[in-house]
Amino acid sequence: MKVLRTPEERFKNLPGYPFEPNYIEDLQGYENLRIHYVDEGSKESDIVFLCLHGEPSWSYLYRKMIPIFVEAGYRAVAPDLFGFGKSDKPVEDESYSYNFHRNAVINFVKYLDLKNIAIVCQDWGGIIGLTLPLEMPERITRLLIMNTFLPASESELPSGFLKWAKYNNTQPDLAIGAGLAHSIPFLSEEETAAY
């Protein structure tokens, strides 16, 4: 599998993102890929807030929430899904699937042996994260759900989503930051560039 890795210098001096990088290079089923995650707060904390980002975002999305969880005495863990942020990016589009990402999150939780998890999820992070309580009910105790849904059937995708996906697939270099800045007018230029 051919993989791209974003150079570390691209992440220097990001506003509001002072977190030490953590990496796993031997995640079961993903041995040739490196996954990045933020891990802040005490490992002895009673509750672990597992922050799952959507598309096209990364752990930077949770830069303002992580300190709040930590200041309250909790642990906050925020992985970058493969293809996003500081994690490796498989080149072939066929590598990316729902099961690819979902199984990576399941194996990530097991690798770190996270327990008493409060899942914090939005967008695609919810589509993945909301299935985890059924997969590992002994580990998941709470949900904080934002701007997401849980597909409950094999029904057709809405036409608006299909148009959005078609547009994205035709863009050689999708301007993600510019799109977010359109929706979030108070993002600084530096924050916009981080996306």
mmCIF file of C-alpha atoms in Angstrom:
data_model
loop_
_atom_site.group_PDB
_atom_site.id
_atom_site.type_symbol
_atom_site.label_atom_id
_atom_site.label_comp_id
_atom_site.label_asym_id
_atom_site.label_seq_id
_atom_site.Cartn_x
_atom_site.Cartn_y
_atom_site.Cartn_z
ATOM 1 C CA MET A 1 0.000 0.000 0.000
ATOM 2 C CA LYS A 2 1.419 3.346 -1.054
ATOM 3 C CA VAL A 3 1.144 5.921 1.732
ATOM 4 C CA LEU A 4 1.726 9.658 2.078
ATOM 5 C CA ARG A 5 2.845 11.293 5.310
ATOM 6 C CA THR A 6 2.373 15.022 5.829
ATOM 7 C CA PRO A 7 5.678 16.593 6.940
ATOM 8 C CA GLU A 8 5.762 17.563 10.627
ATOM 9 C CA GLU A 9 6.684 21.168 9.795
ATOM 10 C CA ARG A 10 3.186 21.642 8.310
ATOM 11 C CA PHE A 11 1.844 21.377 11.863
ATOM 12 C CA LYS A 12 4.210 23.804 13.618
ATOM 13 C CA ASN A 13 2.774 26.815 15.438
ATOM 14 C CA LEU A 14 -0.867 25.888 14.946
ATOM 15 C CA PRO A 15 -3.012 28.266 16.998
ATOM 16 C CA GLY A 16 -4.593 26.569 20.002
ATOM 17 C CA TYR A 17 -2.966 23.194 19.333
ATOM 18 C CA PRO A 18 -0.108 22.801 21.855
ATOM 19 C CA PHE A 19 -0.530 19.040 22.197
ATOM 20 C CA GLU A 20 2.338 16.563 22.094
ATOM 21 C CA PRO A 21 2.004 14.147 19.173
ATOM 22 C CA ASN A 22 1.518 10.442 19.892
ATOM 23 C CA TYR A 23 1.769 7.717 17.281
ATOM 24 C CA ILE A 24 0.961 4.027 16.963
ATOM 25 C CA GLU A 25 2.820 2.186 14.217
ATOM 26 C CA ASP A 26 1.712 -1.375 14.980
ATOM 27 C CA LEU A 27 -2.075 -1.123 15.198
ATOM 28 C CA GLN A 28 -3.556 -4.556 14.513
ATOM 29 C CA GLY A 29 -4.599 -4.813 10.861
ATOM 30 C CA TYR A 30 -2.866 -1.520 10.025
ATOM 31 C CA GLU A 31 0.772 -2.442 10.626
ATOM 32 C CA ASN A 32 2.095 -0.446 7.657
ATOM 33 C CA LEU A 33 0.290 2.727 8.716
ATOM 34 C CA ARG A 34 1.033 5.253 11.443
ATOM 35 C CA ILE A 35 -1.935 6.712 13.306
ATOM 36 C CA HIS A 36 -1.607 9.960 15.243
ATOM 37 C CA TYR A 37 -3.537 10.863 18.360
ATOM 38 C CA VAL A 38 -3.727 13.494 21.073
ATOM 39 C CA ASP A 39 -3.698 12.065 24.607
ATOM 40 C CA GLU A 40 -4.071 14.674 27.342
ATOM 41 C CA GLY A 41 -4.928 14.433 31.021
ATOM 42 C CA SER A 42 -4.329 11.733 33.602
ATOM 43 C CA LYS A 43 -4.308 8.123 32.460
ATOM 44 C CA GLU A 44 -5.826 7.384 35.889
ATOM 45 C CA SER A 45 -8.913 9.490 35.126
ATOM 46 C CA ASP A 46 -12.316 7.948 35.775
ATOM 47 C CA ILE A 47 -13.598 8.978 32.350
ATOM 48 C CA VAL A 48 -11.894 9.058 28.955
ATOM 49 C CA PHE A 49 -13.348 11.454 26.387
ATOM 50 C CA LEU A 50 -12.734 9.828 22.990
ATOM 51 C CA CYS A 51 -13.093 12.615 20.419
ATOM 52 C CA LEU A 52 -13.861 11.359 16.907
ATOM 53 C CA HIS A 53 -13.666 13.938 14.125
ATOM 54 C CA GLY A 54 -15.602 13.989 10.894
ATOM 55 C CA GLU A 55 -14.660 14.595 7.300
ATOM 56 C CA PRO A 56 -12.733 16.601 6.196
ATOM 57 C CA SER A 57 -11.339 17.411 9.625
ATOM 58 C CA TRP A 58 -8.838 16.017 12.150
ATOM 59 C CA SER A 59 -8.090 16.234 15.892
ATOM 60 C CA TYR A 60 -7.528 19.979 15.469
ATOM 61 C CA LEU A 61 -11.322 20.254 15.514
ATOM 62 C CA TYR A 62 -11.287 19.429 19.251
ATOM 63 C CA ARG A 63 -8.481 21.837 20.221
ATOM 64 C CA LYS A 64 -10.841 23.943 22.354
ATOM 65 C CA MET A 65 -12.713 21.037 23.968
ATOM 66 C CA ILE A 66 -9.682 18.963 25.003
ATOM 67 C CA PRO A 67 -8.406 21.519 27.569
ATOM 68 C CA ILE A 68 -11.901 21.787 29.081
ATOM 69 C CA PHE A 69 -12.084 18.020 29.605
ATOM 70 C CA VAL A 70 -8.567 17.966 31.068
ATOM 71 C CA GLU A 71 -9.191 20.938 33.387
ATOM 72 C CA ALA A 72 -12.247 19.091 34.714
ATOM 73 C CA GLY A 73 -9.956 16.190 35.674
ATOM 74 C CA TYR A 74 -10.601 13.871 32.755
ATOM 75 C CA ARG A 75 -8.502 12.285 30.023
ATOM 76 C CA ALA A 76 -9.075 13.347 26.412
ATOM 77 C CA VAL A 77 -7.980 11.188 23.479
ATOM 78 C CA ALA A 78 -8.449 12.372 19.887
ATOM 79 C CA PRO A 79 -7.156 10.211 17.027
ATOM 80 C CA ASP A 80 -6.686 11.445 13.490
ATOM 81 C CA LEU A 81 -8.423 8.905 11.280
ATOM 82 C CA PHE A 82 -6.223 7.522 8.519
ATOM 83 C CA GLY A 83 -6.128 10.012 5.661
ATOM 84 C CA PHE A 84 -6.485 13.022 7.950
ATOM 85 C CA GLY A 85 -4.292 15.314 10.040
ATOM 86 C CA LYS A 86 -1.017 13.812 11.225
ATOM 87 C CA SER A 87 -1.990 10.208 10.431
ATOM 88 C CA ASP A 88 -0.746 8.399 7.342
ATOM 89 C CA LYS A 89 -2.720 8.784 4.139
ATOM 90 C CA PRO A 90 -3.147 5.763 1.849
ATOM 91 C CA VAL A 91 -2.927 6.948 -1.762
ATOM 92 C CA GLU A 92 -5.542 4.657 -3.299
ATOM 93 C CA ASP A 93 -9.136 5.811 -2.858
ATOM 94 C CA GLU A 94 -10.197 2.165 -2.587
ATOM 95 C CA SER A 95 -8.379 1.972 0.758
ATOM 96 C CA TYR A 96 -10.965 4.223 2.359
ATOM 97 C CA SER A 97 -14.168 2.586 3.455
ATOM 98 C CA TYR A 98 -16.499 2.663 6.401
ATOM 99 C CA ASN A 99 -15.107 -0.648 7.682
ATOM 100 C CA PHE A 100 -11.515 0.540 7.192
ATOM 101 C CA HIS A 101 -12.104 3.502 9.520
ATOM 102 C CA ARG A 102 -14.445 1.742 11.957
ATOM 103 C CA ASN A 103 -12.108 -1.202 12.494
ATOM 104 C CA ALA A 104 -9.190 1.195 12.955
ATOM 105 C CA VAL A 105 -11.077 2.996 15.745
ATOM 106 C CA ILE A 106 -12.046 -0.312 17.394
ATOM 107 C CA ASN A 107 -8.445 -1.538 17.293
ATOM 108 C CA PHE A 108 -7.217 1.865 18.497
ATOM 109 C CA VAL A 109 -9.495 1.678 21.566
ATOM 110 C CA LYS A 110 -8.286 -1.861 22.285
ATOM 111 C CA TYR A 111 -4.625 -0.932 21.734
ATOM 112 C CA LEU A 112 -4.803 1.879 24.303
ATOM 113 C CA ASP A 113 -7.120 -0.253 26.471
ATOM 114 C CA LEU A 114 -9.489 2.675 26.909
ATOM 115 C CA LYS A 115 -12.316 2.113 29.388
ATOM 116 C CA ASN A 116 -15.236 4.120 30.761
ATOM 117 C CA ILE A 117 -15.301 6.016 27.472
ATOM 118 C CA ALA A 118 -17.416 9.050 26.732
ATOM 119 C CA ILE A 119 -17.575 9.172 22.947
ATOM 120 C CA VAL A 120 -17.537 12.728 21.594
ATOM 121 C CA CYS A 121 -18.494 12.599 17.940
ATOM 122 C CA GLN A 122 -19.599 14.728 15.036
ATOM 123 C CA ASP A 123 -20.131 14.190 11.333
ATOM 124 C CA TRP A 124 -18.461 10.948 10.156
ATOM 125 C CA GLY A 125 -17.005 10.484 13.632
ATOM 126 C CA GLY A 126 -20.581 9.848 14.715
ATOM 127 C CA ILE A 127 -21.317 7.407 11.932
ATOM 128 C CA ILE A 128 -18.377 5.378 13.241
ATOM 129 C CA GLY A 129 -18.597 6.219 16.942
ATOM 130 C CA LEU A 130 -22.297 5.557 17.407
ATOM 131 C CA THR A 131 -21.774 1.896 16.464
ATOM 132 C CA LEU A 132 -19.149 1.356 19.169
ATOM 133 C CA PRO A 133 -21.498 0.915 22.166
ATOM 134 C CA LEU A 134 -22.913 -2.190 20.478
ATOM 135 C CA GLU A 135 -19.425 -3.456 19.593
ATOM 136 C CA MET A 136 -17.849 -2.869 23.006
ATOM 137 C CA PRO A 137 -20.564 -2.094 25.573
ATOM 138 C CA GLU A 138 -18.192 -2.837 28.441
ATOM 139 C CA ARG A 139 -16.002 0.135 27.398
ATOM 140 C CA ILE A 140 -18.510 2.816 26.340
ATOM 141 C CA THR A 141 -20.493 4.562 29.083
ATOM 142 C CA ARG A 142 -21.472 7.946 27.641
ATOM 143 C CA LEU A 143 -22.178 9.730 24.361
ATOM 144 C CA LEU A 144 -21.799 13.388 23.395
ATOM 145 C CA ILE A 145 -23.308 13.602 19.911
ATOM 146 C CA MET A 146 -23.075 16.609 17.576
ATOM 147 C CA ASN A 147 -24.125 17.134 13.955
ATOM 148 C CA THR A 148 -24.224 13.492 12.885
ATOM 149 C CA PHE A 149 -26.541 10.587 12.250
ATOM 150 C CA LEU A 150 -26.578 6.819 12.446
ATOM 151 C CA PRO A 151 -27.676 5.159 9.204
ATOM 152 C CA ALA A 152 -30.176 2.501 10.168
ATOM 153 C CA SER A 153 -30.744 0.742 6.872
ATOM 154 C CA GLU A 154 -29.496 0.050 3.392
ATOM 155 C CA SER A 155 -31.693 2.835 1.999
ATOM 156 C CA GLU A 156 -30.486 5.171 -0.728
ATOM 157 C CA LEU A 157 -28.327 8.106 0.198
ATOM 158 C CA PRO A 158 -29.987 11.537 -0.050
ATOM 159 C CA SER A 159 -29.493 13.317 -3.381
ATOM 160 C CA GLY A 160 -27.878 16.315 -1.643
ATOM 161 C CA PHE A 161 -25.190 14.065 -0.187
ATOM 162 C CA LEU A 162 -24.593 12.401 -3.554
ATOM 163 C CA LYS A 163 -24.166 15.813 -5.232
ATOM 164 C CA TRP A 164 -21.716 16.864 -2.504
ATOM 165 C CA ALA A 165 -19.713 13.639 -2.932
ATOM 166 C CA LYS A 166 -19.673 13.993 -6.729
ATOM 167 C CA TYR A 167 -18.403 17.576 -6.470
ATOM 168 C CA ASN A 168 -15.664 16.583 -4.019
ATOM 169 C CA ASN A 169 -14.506 13.759 -6.267
ATOM 170 C CA THR A 170 -14.008 16.175 -9.167
ATOM 171 C CA GLN A 171 -11.743 18.547 -7.229
ATOM 172 C CA PRO A 172 -7.994 17.856 -7.606
ATOM 173 C CA ASP A 173 -7.189 19.913 -4.486
ATOM 174 C CA LEU A 174 -10.242 20.535 -2.356
ATOM 175 C CA ALA A 175 -9.934 23.821 -0.417
ATOM 176 C CA ILE A 176 -11.156 22.436 2.895
ATOM 177 C CA GLY A 177 -10.125 25.431 4.985
ATOM 178 C CA ALA A 178 -11.895 27.852 2.672
ATOM 179 C CA GLY A 179 -15.061 25.774 2.872
ATOM 180 C CA LEU A 180 -14.961 25.746 6.661
ATOM 181 C CA ALA A 181 -14.219 29.473 6.805
ATOM 182 C CA HIS A 182 -17.409 30.014 4.789
ATOM 183 C CA SER A 183 -19.384 28.240 7.519
ATOM 184 C CA ILE A 184 -17.379 29.517 10.491
ATOM 185 C CA PRO A 185 -16.652 33.204 9.862
ATOM 186 C CA PHE A 186 -14.611 33.697 13.047
ATOM 187 C CA LEU A 187 -11.783 31.336 12.010
ATOM 188 C CA SER A 188 -8.455 33.122 11.703
ATOM 189 C CA GLU A 189 -6.314 32.691 8.582
ATOM 190 C CA GLU A 190 -3.981 30.434 10.593
ATOM 191 C CA GLU A 191 -6.867 28.262 11.808
ATOM 192 C CA THR A 192 -8.286 28.064 8.292
ATOM 193 C CA ALA A 193 -4.887 26.951 6.977
ATOM 194 C CA ALA A 194 -4.749 24.180 9.609
ATOM 195 C CA TYR A 195 -7.615 22.428 7.902
#
